[in-house]
Amino acid sequence: MAAYNGMRFIAPQVDSILGQFGVEITLVVSVDDSTDGTREWVEALVQRDARVQMMPSPGRLGSAAANFFRLMSEVSVDSYDYVALADQDDIWLPGKVDRAVDVLSRHDAAGYSSSVWSWSEDGSVSLVDKAGRQREWDHLFSSPGPGCTHVLRADVFMRLQQVLLEHRRVLTEVEYHDWLDYAFVRENGWDWYIDTEPQMLYRQHDSNQIGANRGLGAKVRRVAQLRRGWMWEQAAAVIEVVGAQEAMPARLMKQRGLGARLRLAAVAPKCRRRRIDAGVLALSFLFTERPTVESW
């Protein structure tokens, strides 16, 4: 679990994690430099519950992604079978991890994610469906769902750790750890299972760093991101970390000129799971400014 100023919601989330049935849980928490007592609360929990561990203070990391990458790079998972990632403010349904482990085993998959129930502060709940047929290159341009739903086999996670350690510089450019998890697993030829059944309440509130990306405000922010070349930057960083430079979209992204942009737009349906997202990606390839990326 990556935490930062989480006292409003962390207690029920921790209860939902430690209350999972059918599995033995160890909860490891990395607390970004907080001012609301989160670190002290976790320290007290460690004293009360042997299943909870807290990593040494990292100082101020500045983002959820940086906190997750620090946690994922440094945590020891040698004695575990699976690794699940958690935010500090959701509620896991009681069988979330048990179902993920069962699915991974039955489908011989390396990574798991699921749809979620978007849960607003006014009490309203709605389905966020993250399923959809996986495409040839969708892992290079999107996540499979919120990172707080991700469960990976421990052996695969340890392989990912080595890659993260080798690419510390590039990781500062990656904003979404969930996108990188998925890209790593798929690019290495392992299967990833996206569960249509929601397994958690994905809390939406005014302090969400990412959230469910719903509503007019979220759409406006996403358009602004795309216009400034955000998709190009993020995809380039993820492609470098997972070693996918020879994939067709990656090679086309390095080229300049209208021809390359047209070819990128043409392969967009193989780069996103949903048609509408593929259309937005195609427009981004055609009309947004390609930024200067150091790795290019």
PDB file of C-alpha atoms in Angstrom:
ATOM      1  CA  MET A   1       0.000   0.000   0.000  1.00  0.00           C
ATOM      2  CA  ALA A   2       1.201   3.465  -0.933  1.00  0.00           C
ATOM      3  CA  ALA A   3      -0.087   6.073   1.523  1.00  0.00           C
ATOM      4  CA  TYR A   4       0.013   9.854   1.879  1.00  0.00           C
ATOM      5  CA  ASN A   5      -2.122  12.028   4.174  1.00  0.00           C
ATOM      6  CA  GLY A   6      -4.619   9.201   4.282  1.00  0.00           C
ATOM      7  CA  MET A   7      -6.216   9.495   7.704  1.00  0.00           C
ATOM      8  CA  ARG A   8      -9.707  10.204   6.328  1.00  0.00           C
ATOM      9  CA  PHE A   9     -10.034   6.756   4.766  1.00  0.00           C
ATOM     10  CA  ILE A  10      -7.099   4.455   5.553  1.00  0.00           C
ATOM     11  CA  ALA A  11      -8.608   2.571   8.524  1.00  0.00           C
ATOM     12  CA  PRO A  12     -11.572   0.954   6.690  1.00  0.00           C
ATOM     13  CA  GLN A  13      -9.348   0.169   3.711  1.00  0.00           C
ATOM     14  CA  VAL A  14      -6.816  -1.610   5.930  1.00  0.00           C
ATOM     15  CA  ASP A  15      -9.633  -3.503   7.650  1.00  0.00           C
ATOM     16  CA  SER A  16     -10.922  -4.684   4.260  1.00  0.00           C
ATOM     17  CA  ILE A  17      -7.442  -5.893   3.279  1.00  0.00           C
ATOM     18  CA  LEU A  18      -6.646  -7.710   6.522  1.00  0.00           C
ATOM     19  CA  GLY A  19     -10.156  -9.200   6.499  1.00  0.00           C
ATOM     20  CA  GLN A  20      -9.691 -11.041   3.174  1.00  0.00           C
ATOM     21  CA  PHE A  21     -10.778 -14.677   3.389  1.00  0.00           C
ATOM     22  CA  GLY A  22      -9.084 -17.723   1.857  1.00  0.00           C
ATOM     23  CA  VAL A  23      -5.591 -16.177   1.805  1.00  0.00           C
ATOM     24  CA  GLU A  24      -2.839 -15.223   4.251  1.00  0.00           C
ATOM     25  CA  ILE A  25      -2.126 -11.496   3.999  1.00  0.00           C
ATOM     26  CA  THR A  26       0.938  -9.433   4.847  1.00  0.00           C
ATOM     27  CA  LEU A  27       0.388  -5.703   4.392  1.00  0.00           C
ATOM     28  CA  VAL A  28       3.474  -3.593   3.598  1.00  0.00           C
ATOM     29  CA  VAL A  29       2.935   0.168   3.686  1.00  0.00           C
ATOM     30  CA  SER A  30       5.094   2.955   2.248  1.00  0.00           C
ATOM     31  CA  VAL A  31       4.048   6.311   3.726  1.00  0.00           C
ATOM     32  CA  ASP A  32       5.055   9.376   1.728  1.00  0.00           C
ATOM     33  CA  ASP A  33       5.996  12.288   4.040  1.00  0.00           C
ATOM     34  CA  SER A  34       2.581  13.118   5.570  1.00  0.00           C
ATOM     35  CA  THR A  35       1.285  15.861   7.841  1.00  0.00           C
ATOM     36  CA  ASP A  36      -1.989  14.390   9.091  1.00  0.00           C
ATOM     37  CA  GLY A  37      -0.730  11.580  11.332  1.00  0.00           C
ATOM     38  CA  THR A  38      -0.798   8.788   8.735  1.00  0.00           C
ATOM     39  CA  ARG A  39       2.735   7.623   9.555  1.00  0.00           C
ATOM     40  CA  GLU A  40       2.018   7.561  13.285  1.00  0.00           C
ATOM     41  CA  TRP A  41      -1.224   5.646  12.711  1.00  0.00           C
ATOM     42  CA  VAL A  42       0.551   2.991  10.645  1.00  0.00           C
ATOM     43  CA  GLU A  43       3.373   2.768  13.210  1.00  0.00           C
ATOM     44  CA  ALA A  44       0.815   2.046  15.931  1.00  0.00           C
ATOM     45  CA  LEU A  45      -0.886  -0.559  13.711  1.00  0.00           C
ATOM     46  CA  VAL A  46       2.452  -2.332  13.183  1.00  0.00           C
ATOM     47  CA  GLN A  47       2.762  -2.681  16.959  1.00  0.00           C
ATOM     48  CA  ARG A  48      -0.736  -4.187  17.206  1.00  0.00           C
ATOM     49  CA  ASP A  49      -0.804  -6.500  14.211  1.00  0.00           C
ATOM     50  CA  ALA A  50       2.131  -8.693  13.155  1.00  0.00           C
ATOM     51  CA  ARG A  51       0.707  -8.915   9.621  1.00  0.00           C
ATOM     52  CA  VAL A  52       1.487  -5.228   8.995  1.00  0.00           C
ATOM     53  CA  GLN A  53       4.921  -3.848   8.096  1.00  0.00           C
ATOM     54  CA  MET A  54       5.998  -0.293   7.325  1.00  0.00           C
ATOM     55  CA  MET A  55       8.939   0.669   5.135  1.00  0.00           C
ATOM     56  CA  PRO A  56      11.441   3.293   6.343  1.00  0.00           C
ATOM     57  CA  SER A  57      10.467   6.882   5.642  1.00  0.00           C
ATOM     58  CA  PRO A  58      11.268   7.859   2.044  1.00  0.00           C
ATOM     59  CA  GLY A  59      10.971  11.593   2.712  1.00  0.00           C
ATOM     60  CA  ARG A  60       8.725  13.466   0.280  1.00  0.00           C
ATOM     61  CA  LEU A  61       8.252  11.569  -2.980  1.00  0.00           C
ATOM     62  CA  GLY A  62       5.594  13.836  -4.411  1.00  0.00           C
ATOM     63  CA  SER A  63       3.230  11.487  -6.260  1.00  0.00           C
ATOM     64  CA  ALA A  64       1.385   8.193  -5.949  1.00  0.00           C
ATOM     65  CA  ALA A  65       3.382   6.747  -8.850  1.00  0.00           C
ATOM     66  CA  ALA A  66       6.723   7.639  -7.228  1.00  0.00           C
ATOM     67  CA  ASN A  67       5.563   6.080  -3.958  1.00  0.00           C
ATOM     68  CA  PHE A  68       4.409   2.894  -5.694  1.00  0.00           C
ATOM     69  CA  PHE A  69       7.616   2.603  -7.707  1.00  0.00           C
ATOM     70  CA  ARG A  70       9.662   3.013  -4.521  1.00  0.00           C
ATOM     71  CA  LEU A  71       7.557   0.365  -2.786  1.00  0.00           C
ATOM     72  CA  MET A  72       7.601  -2.025  -5.737  1.00  0.00           C
ATOM     73  CA  SER A  73      11.367  -1.669  -6.209  1.00  0.00           C
ATOM     74  CA  GLU A  74      12.350  -2.238  -2.597  1.00  0.00           C
ATOM     75  CA  VAL A  75       9.839  -4.606  -0.995  1.00  0.00           C
ATOM     76  CA  SER A  76      11.007  -8.196  -0.497  1.00  0.00           C
ATOM     77  CA  VAL A  77       8.540 -10.792  -1.789  1.00  0.00           C
ATOM     78  CA  ASP A  78      10.777 -13.890  -1.749  1.00  0.00           C
ATOM     79  CA  SER A  79       8.525 -15.774   0.681  1.00  0.00           C
ATOM     80  CA  TYR A  80       5.211 -14.939  -0.999  1.00  0.00           C
ATOM     81  CA  ASP A  81       3.184 -16.393  -3.856  1.00  0.00           C
ATOM     82  CA  TYR A  82       1.358 -13.266  -5.068  1.00  0.00           C
ATOM     83  CA  VAL A  83       1.633  -9.498  -4.795  1.00  0.00           C
ATOM     84  CA  ALA A  84      -1.422  -7.217  -4.711  1.00  0.00           C
ATOM     85  CA  LEU A  85      -1.267  -3.425  -4.962  1.00  0.00           C
ATOM     86  CA  ALA A  86      -3.499  -1.206  -2.817  1.00  0.00           C
ATOM     87  CA  ASP A  87      -4.487   2.429  -2.560  1.00  0.00           C
ATOM     88  CA  GLN A  88      -5.203   3.909   0.857  1.00  0.00           C
ATOM     89  CA  ASP A  89      -8.821   4.919   0.386  1.00  0.00           C
ATOM     90  CA  ASP A  90     -10.855   2.102  -1.201  1.00  0.00           C
ATOM     91  CA  ILE A  91     -12.764  -0.865   0.190  1.00  0.00           C
ATOM     92  CA  TRP A  92     -11.859  -4.365  -0.977  1.00  0.00           C
ATOM     93  CA  LEU A  93     -14.694  -6.872  -1.181  1.00  0.00           C
ATOM     94  CA  PRO A  94     -13.989  -9.840   1.143  1.00  0.00           C
ATOM     95  CA  GLY A  95     -13.083 -12.332  -1.611  1.00  0.00           C
ATOM     96  CA  LYS A  96     -11.063  -9.974  -3.837  1.00  0.00           C
ATOM     97  CA  VAL A  97      -7.642 -11.588  -3.437  1.00  0.00           C
ATOM     98  CA  ASP A  98      -8.937 -15.147  -3.196  1.00  0.00           C
ATOM     99  CA  ARG A  99     -10.776 -14.706  -6.505  1.00  0.00           C
ATOM    100  CA  ALA A 100      -7.697 -13.167  -8.139  1.00  0.00           C
ATOM    101  CA  VAL A 101      -5.493 -16.063  -7.047  1.00  0.00           C
ATOM    102  CA  ASP A 102      -8.052 -18.585  -8.304  1.00  0.00           C
ATOM    103  CA  VAL A 103      -8.362 -16.823 -11.664  1.00  0.00           C
ATOM    104  CA  LEU A 104      -4.591 -16.539 -12.120  1.00  0.00           C
ATOM    105  CA  SER A 105      -4.205 -20.244 -11.388  1.00  0.00           C
ATOM    106  CA  ARG A 106      -7.074 -21.430 -13.603  1.00  0.00           C
ATOM    107  CA  HIS A 107      -6.050 -19.272 -16.575  1.00  0.00           C
ATOM    108  CA  ASP A 108      -2.296 -19.708 -16.119  1.00  0.00           C
ATOM    109  CA  ALA A 109      -1.974 -15.908 -16.130  1.00  0.00           C
ATOM    110  CA  ALA A 110       0.747 -13.723 -14.624  1.00  0.00           C
ATOM    111  CA  GLY A 111      -1.302 -10.608 -13.885  1.00  0.00           C
ATOM    112  CA  TYR A 112      -4.856  -9.792 -12.844  1.00  0.00           C
ATOM    113  CA  SER A 113      -7.036  -6.695 -12.693  1.00  0.00           C
ATOM    114  CA  SER A 114     -10.759  -6.137 -12.444  1.00  0.00           C
ATOM    115  CA  SER A 115     -13.634  -3.791 -13.054  1.00  0.00           C
ATOM    116  CA  VAL A 116     -14.624  -1.744 -10.000  1.00  0.00           C
ATOM    117  CA  TRP A 117     -17.589  -0.137  -8.319  1.00  0.00           C
ATOM    118  CA  SER A 118     -17.046   3.623  -8.458  1.00  0.00           C
ATOM    119  CA  TRP A 119     -18.127   4.825  -5.023  1.00  0.00           C
ATOM    120  CA  SER A 120     -18.812   8.529  -4.491  1.00  0.00           C
ATOM    121  CA  GLU A 121     -18.960  10.449  -1.218  1.00  0.00           C
ATOM    122  CA  ASP A 122     -22.708  10.971  -1.694  1.00  0.00           C
ATOM    123  CA  GLY A 123     -23.134   7.177  -1.461  1.00  0.00           C
ATOM    124  CA  SER A 124     -23.833   6.555  -5.147  1.00  0.00           C
ATOM    125  CA  VAL A 125     -22.277   3.461  -6.735  1.00  0.00           C
ATOM    126  CA  SER A 126     -21.787   2.770 -10.447  1.00  0.00           C
ATOM    127  CA  LEU A 127     -19.938   0.147 -12.445  1.00  0.00           C
ATOM    128  CA  VAL A 128     -16.630   1.043 -14.105  1.00  0.00           C
ATOM    129  CA  ASP A 129     -16.244  -1.716 -16.684  1.00  0.00           C
ATOM    130  CA  LYS A 130     -12.571  -2.236 -17.560  1.00  0.00           C
ATOM    131  CA  ALA A 131     -13.066  -5.399 -19.595  1.00  0.00           C
ATOM    132  CA  GLY A 132     -12.725  -5.615 -23.347  1.00  0.00           C
ATOM    133  CA  ARG A 133     -10.811  -7.775 -25.771  1.00  0.00           C
ATOM    134  CA  GLN A 134      -7.093  -7.228 -25.384  1.00  0.00           C
ATOM    135  CA  ARG A 135      -5.396  -5.975 -28.531  1.00  0.00           C
ATOM    136  CA  GLU A 136      -1.951  -6.583 -29.954  1.00  0.00           C
ATOM    137  CA  TRP A 137      -0.454  -3.381 -28.547  1.00  0.00           C
ATOM    138  CA  ASP A 138      -3.025  -2.067 -26.057  1.00  0.00           C
ATOM    139  CA  HIS A 139      -0.552  -2.666 -23.232  1.00  0.00           C
ATOM    140  CA  LEU A 140       1.749   0.017 -24.651  1.00  0.00           C
ATOM    141  CA  PHE A 141      -0.955   2.693 -24.521  1.00  0.00           C
ATOM    142  CA  SER A 142      -3.199   2.008 -21.536  1.00  0.00           C
ATOM    143  CA  SER A 143      -3.613   0.233 -18.231  1.00  0.00           C
ATOM    144  CA  PRO A 144      -5.951  -2.763 -17.780  1.00  0.00           C
ATOM    145  CA  GLY A 145      -7.786  -1.030 -14.942  1.00  0.00           C
ATOM    146  CA  PRO A 146      -6.974   0.728 -11.665  1.00  0.00           C
ATOM    147  CA  GLY A 147      -3.655  -0.335 -10.169  1.00  0.00           C
ATOM    148  CA  CYS A 148      -5.413  -0.960  -6.857  1.00  0.00           C
ATOM    149  CA  THR A 149      -7.014  -4.034  -8.476  1.00  0.00           C
ATOM    150  CA  HIS A 150      -3.718  -5.522  -9.689  1.00  0.00           C
ATOM    151  CA  VAL A 151      -2.444  -8.882  -8.475  1.00  0.00           C
ATOM    152  CA  LEU A 152       0.745 -10.400  -9.898  1.00  0.00           C
ATOM    153  CA  ARG A 153       2.490 -13.716  -9.422  1.00  0.00           C
ATOM    154  CA  ALA A 154       5.448 -13.161  -7.135  1.00  0.00           C
ATOM    155  CA  ASP A 155       7.970 -14.623  -9.582  1.00  0.00           C
ATOM    156  CA  VAL A 156       6.804 -12.187 -12.273  1.00  0.00           C
ATOM    157  CA  PHE A 157       6.800  -9.321  -9.778  1.00  0.00           C
ATOM    158  CA  MET A 158      10.456 -10.033  -8.931  1.00  0.00           C
ATOM    159  CA  ARG A 159      11.323  -9.869 -12.634  1.00  0.00           C
ATOM    160  CA  LEU A 160       9.533  -6.528 -12.788  1.00  0.00           C
ATOM    161  CA  GLN A 161      11.521  -5.313  -9.789  1.00  0.00           C
ATOM    162  CA  GLN A 162      14.786  -5.831 -11.660  1.00  0.00           C
ATOM    163  CA  VAL A 163      13.488  -3.796 -14.588  1.00  0.00           C
ATOM    164  CA  LEU A 164      12.374  -0.983 -12.287  1.00  0.00           C
ATOM    165  CA  LEU A 165      15.796  -0.849 -10.657  1.00  0.00           C
ATOM    166  CA  GLU A 166      17.503  -0.712 -14.053  1.00  0.00           C
ATOM    167  CA  HIS A 167      15.313   2.189 -15.237  1.00  0.00           C
ATOM    168  CA  ARG A 168      15.130   4.503 -12.223  1.00  0.00           C
ATOM    169  CA  ARG A 169      15.712   7.601 -14.366  1.00  0.00           C
ATOM    170  CA  VAL A 170      12.924   6.832 -16.823  1.00  0.00           C
ATOM    171  CA  LEU A 171      10.488   5.991 -14.017  1.00  0.00           C
ATOM    172  CA  THR A 172      10.399   9.664 -13.029  1.00  0.00           C
ATOM    173  CA  GLU A 173       8.565  10.248 -16.333  1.00  0.00           C
ATOM    174  CA  VAL A 174       5.938   7.503 -15.830  1.00  0.00           C
ATOM    175  CA  GLU A 175       2.760   8.750 -14.151  1.00  0.00           C
ATOM    176  CA  TYR A 176       0.797   5.477 -13.887  1.00  0.00           C
ATOM    177  CA  HIS A 177       2.346   2.383 -12.323  1.00  0.00           C
ATOM    178  CA  ASP A 178      -0.680   0.313 -13.421  1.00  0.00           C
ATOM    179  CA  TRP A 179       0.053   0.997 -17.085  1.00  0.00           C
ATOM    180  CA  LEU A 180       3.661  -0.113 -16.598  1.00  0.00           C
ATOM    181  CA  ASP A 181       2.699  -3.318 -14.738  1.00  0.00           C
ATOM    182  CA  TYR A 182       0.447  -4.348 -17.581  1.00  0.00           C
ATOM    183  CA  ALA A 183       2.937  -3.425 -20.305  1.00  0.00           C
ATOM    184  CA  PHE A 184       5.709  -5.408 -18.631  1.00  0.00           C
ATOM    185  CA  VAL A 185       3.625  -8.554 -18.273  1.00  0.00           C
ATOM    186  CA  ARG A 186       2.194  -8.488 -21.777  1.00  0.00           C
ATOM    187  CA  GLU A 187       5.436  -7.485 -23.512  1.00  0.00           C
ATOM    188  CA  ASN A 188       7.181 -10.466 -21.926  1.00  0.00           C
ATOM    189  CA  GLY A 189       4.633 -12.876 -23.359  1.00  0.00           C
ATOM    190  CA  TRP A 190       2.669 -13.647 -20.188  1.00  0.00           C
ATOM    191  CA  ASP A 191      -1.111 -13.525 -20.046  1.00  0.00           C
ATOM    192  CA  TRP A 192      -3.042 -10.862 -18.152  1.00  0.00           C
ATOM    193  CA  TYR A 193      -6.624 -11.529 -17.024  1.00  0.00           C
ATOM    194  CA  ILE A 194      -9.113  -8.627 -16.836  1.00  0.00           C
ATOM    195  CA  ASP A 195     -12.023  -9.654 -14.627  1.00  0.00           C
ATOM    196  CA  THR A 196     -15.479  -8.412 -15.587  1.00  0.00           C
ATOM    197  CA  GLU A 197     -16.668  -8.845 -11.990  1.00  0.00           C
ATOM    198  CA  PRO A 198     -15.932  -5.774  -9.802  1.00  0.00           C
ATOM    199  CA  GLN A 199     -14.015  -6.726  -6.667  1.00  0.00           C
ATOM    200  CA  MET A 200     -13.759  -3.436  -4.797  1.00  0.00           C
ATOM    201  CA  LEU A 201     -15.382  -0.099  -4.024  1.00  0.00           C
ATOM    202  CA  TYR A 202     -13.215   2.495  -5.784  1.00  0.00           C
ATOM    203  CA  ARG A 203     -13.680   5.569  -3.645  1.00  0.00           C
ATOM    204  CA  GLN A 204     -14.072   8.902  -5.456  1.00  0.00           C
ATOM    205  CA  HIS A 205     -13.360  12.059  -3.477  1.00  0.00           C
ATOM    206  CA  ASP A 206     -11.846  15.515  -3.805  1.00  0.00           C
ATOM    207  CA  SER A 207      -8.337  14.274  -2.967  1.00  0.00           C
ATOM    208  CA  ASN A 208      -8.129  11.540  -5.618  1.00  0.00           C
ATOM    209  CA  GLN A 209      -4.946  11.871  -7.657  1.00  0.00           C
ATOM    210  CA  ILE A 210      -6.453   9.914 -10.542  1.00  0.00           C
ATOM    211  CA  GLY A 211      -9.919   8.514  -9.825  1.00  0.00           C
ATOM    212  CA  ALA A 212     -12.386   6.986 -12.244  1.00  0.00           C
ATOM    213  CA  ASN A 213     -12.007   9.713 -14.902  1.00  0.00           C
ATOM    214  CA  ARG A 214     -15.755  10.333 -15.078  1.00  0.00           C
ATOM    215  CA  GLY A 215     -17.670  13.546 -15.575  1.00  0.00           C
ATOM    216  CA  LEU A 216     -17.090  16.647 -17.678  1.00  0.00           C
ATOM    217  CA  GLY A 217     -14.163  17.885 -15.585  1.00  0.00           C
ATOM    218  CA  ALA A 218     -12.273  14.626 -16.023  1.00  0.00           C
ATOM    219  CA  LYS A 219     -12.876  14.671 -19.783  1.00  0.00           C
ATOM    220  CA  VAL A 220     -11.629  18.275 -20.049  1.00  0.00           C
ATOM    221  CA  ARG A 221      -8.466  17.397 -18.121  1.00  0.00           C
ATOM    222  CA  ARG A 222      -7.850  14.370 -20.334  1.00  0.00           C
ATOM    223  CA  VAL A 223      -8.215  16.432 -23.524  1.00  0.00           C
ATOM    224  CA  ALA A 224      -5.777  19.006 -22.128  1.00  0.00           C
ATOM    225  CA  GLN A 225      -3.310  16.206 -21.378  1.00  0.00           C
ATOM    226  CA  LEU A 226      -3.554  14.830 -24.894  1.00  0.00           C
ATOM    227  CA  ARG A 227      -3.145  18.241 -26.507  1.00  0.00           C
ATOM    228  CA  ARG A 228       0.161  18.842 -24.767  1.00  0.00           C
ATOM    229  CA  GLY A 229       1.559  15.496 -25.969  1.00  0.00           C
ATOM    230  CA  TRP A 230       1.034  13.550 -22.766  1.00  0.00           C
ATOM    231  CA  MET A 231       0.174  10.292 -24.544  1.00  0.00           C
ATOM    232  CA  TRP A 232       3.353  10.432 -26.616  1.00  0.00           C
ATOM    233  CA  GLU A 233       5.476  11.077 -23.520  1.00  0.00           C
ATOM    234  CA  GLN A 234       3.935   8.353 -21.389  1.00  0.00           C
ATOM    235  CA  ALA A 235       3.930   5.726 -24.120  1.00  0.00           C
ATOM    236  CA  ALA A 236       7.559   6.489 -24.970  1.00  0.00           C
ATOM    237  CA  ALA A 237       8.624   6.085 -21.337  1.00  0.00           C
ATOM    238  CA  VAL A 238       6.697   2.833 -20.871  1.00  0.00           C
ATOM    239  CA  ILE A 239       8.034   1.450 -24.158  1.00  0.00           C
ATOM    240  CA  GLU A 240      11.597   2.178 -23.048  1.00  0.00           C
ATOM    241  CA  VAL A 241      11.196   0.553 -19.633  1.00  0.00           C
ATOM    242  CA  VAL A 242       9.610  -2.662 -20.945  1.00  0.00           C
ATOM    243  CA  GLY A 243      11.899  -2.925 -23.972  1.00  0.00           C
ATOM    244  CA  ALA A 244       9.243  -2.652 -26.678  1.00  0.00           C
ATOM    245  CA  GLN A 245      11.181  -0.331 -29.009  1.00  0.00           C
ATOM    246  CA  GLU A 246      10.789  -2.707 -31.955  1.00  0.00           C
ATOM    247  CA  ALA A 247       6.994  -2.893 -31.806  1.00  0.00           C
ATOM    248  CA  MET A 248       5.433  -1.311 -34.892  1.00  0.00           C
ATOM    249  CA  PRO A 249       3.809   1.626 -33.030  1.00  0.00           C
ATOM    250  CA  ALA A 250       7.070   2.353 -31.233  1.00  0.00           C
ATOM    251  CA  ARG A 251       9.001   2.482 -34.487  1.00  0.00           C
ATOM    252  CA  LEU A 252       6.391   4.742 -36.091  1.00  0.00           C
ATOM    253  CA  MET A 253       6.398   7.064 -33.067  1.00  0.00           C
ATOM    254  CA  LYS A 254      10.078   7.764 -33.653  1.00  0.00           C
ATOM    255  CA  GLN A 255       9.439   8.910 -37.216  1.00  0.00           C
ATOM    256  CA  ARG A 256       8.380  12.402 -38.208  1.00  0.00           C
ATOM    257  CA  GLY A 257       6.054  13.442 -40.990  1.00  0.00           C
ATOM    258  CA  LEU A 258       2.441  13.008 -41.983  1.00  0.00           C
ATOM    259  CA  GLY A 259       2.979   9.505 -43.348  1.00  0.00           C
ATOM    260  CA  ALA A 260       4.093   8.156 -39.983  1.00  0.00           C
ATOM    261  CA  ARG A 261       1.172   9.860 -38.243  1.00  0.00           C
ATOM    262  CA  LEU A 262      -1.299   8.354 -40.705  1.00  0.00           C
ATOM    263  CA  ARG A 263       0.144   4.885 -40.196  1.00  0.00           C
ATOM    264  CA  LEU A 264      -0.054   5.347 -36.421  1.00  0.00           C
ATOM    265  CA  ALA A 265      -3.691   6.397 -36.701  1.00  0.00           C
ATOM    266  CA  ALA A 266      -4.350   3.310 -38.835  1.00  0.00           C
ATOM    267  CA  VAL A 267      -2.989   0.936 -36.160  1.00  0.00           C
ATOM    268  CA  ALA A 268      -4.783   2.712 -33.283  1.00  0.00           C
ATOM    269  CA  PRO A 269      -7.535   0.007 -33.177  1.00  0.00           C
ATOM    270  CA  LYS A 270      -4.798  -2.458 -32.208  1.00  0.00           C
ATOM    271  CA  CYS A 271      -3.578  -0.111 -29.451  1.00  0.00           C
ATOM    272  CA  ARG A 272      -6.715   0.311 -27.320  1.00  0.00           C
ATOM    273  CA  ARG A 273      -9.377  -2.142 -26.189  1.00  0.00           C
ATOM    274  CA  ARG A 274     -12.436   0.042 -26.791  1.00  0.00           C
ATOM    275  CA  ARG A 275     -13.324   1.615 -30.132  1.00  0.00           C
ATOM    276  CA  ILE A 276     -13.916   5.055 -28.667  1.00  0.00           C
ATOM    277  CA  ASP A 277     -10.507   5.000 -26.969  1.00  0.00           C
ATOM    278  CA  ALA A 278      -8.873   3.866 -30.207  1.00  0.00           C
ATOM    279  CA  GLY A 279     -10.519   6.791 -31.974  1.00  0.00           C
ATOM    280  CA  VAL A 280      -9.230   9.272 -29.398  1.00  0.00           C
ATOM    281  CA  LEU A 281      -5.759   7.760 -29.700  1.00  0.00           C
ATOM    282  CA  ALA A 282      -5.863   8.048 -33.500  1.00  0.00           C
ATOM    283  CA  LEU A 283      -6.798  11.731 -33.230  1.00  0.00           C
ATOM    284  CA  SER A 284      -3.998  12.248 -30.731  1.00  0.00           C
ATOM    285  CA  PHE A 285      -1.505  10.699 -33.143  1.00  0.00           C
ATOM    286  CA  LEU A 286      -2.752  12.893 -35.970  1.00  0.00           C
ATOM    287  CA  PHE A 287      -3.225  16.268 -34.342  1.00  0.00           C
ATOM    288  CA  THR A 288      -1.292  16.643 -31.083  1.00  0.00           C
ATOM    289  CA  GLU A 289       2.230  17.944 -30.944  1.00  0.00           C
ATOM    290  CA  ARG A 290       4.855  15.264 -30.629  1.00  0.00           C
ATOM    291  CA  PRO A 291       7.085  16.365 -27.722  1.00  0.00           C
ATOM    292  CA  THR A 292      10.827  16.044 -27.597  1.00  0.00           C
ATOM    293  CA  VAL A 293      11.514  12.826 -25.692  1.00  0.00           C
ATOM    294  CA  GLU A 294      15.054  12.206 -24.483  1.00  0.00           C
ATOM    295  CA  SER A 295      14.924   8.463 -25.197  1.00  0.00           C
ATOM    296  CA  TRP A 296      14.148   9.227 -28.870  1.00  0.00           C
TER     297      TRP A 296
END
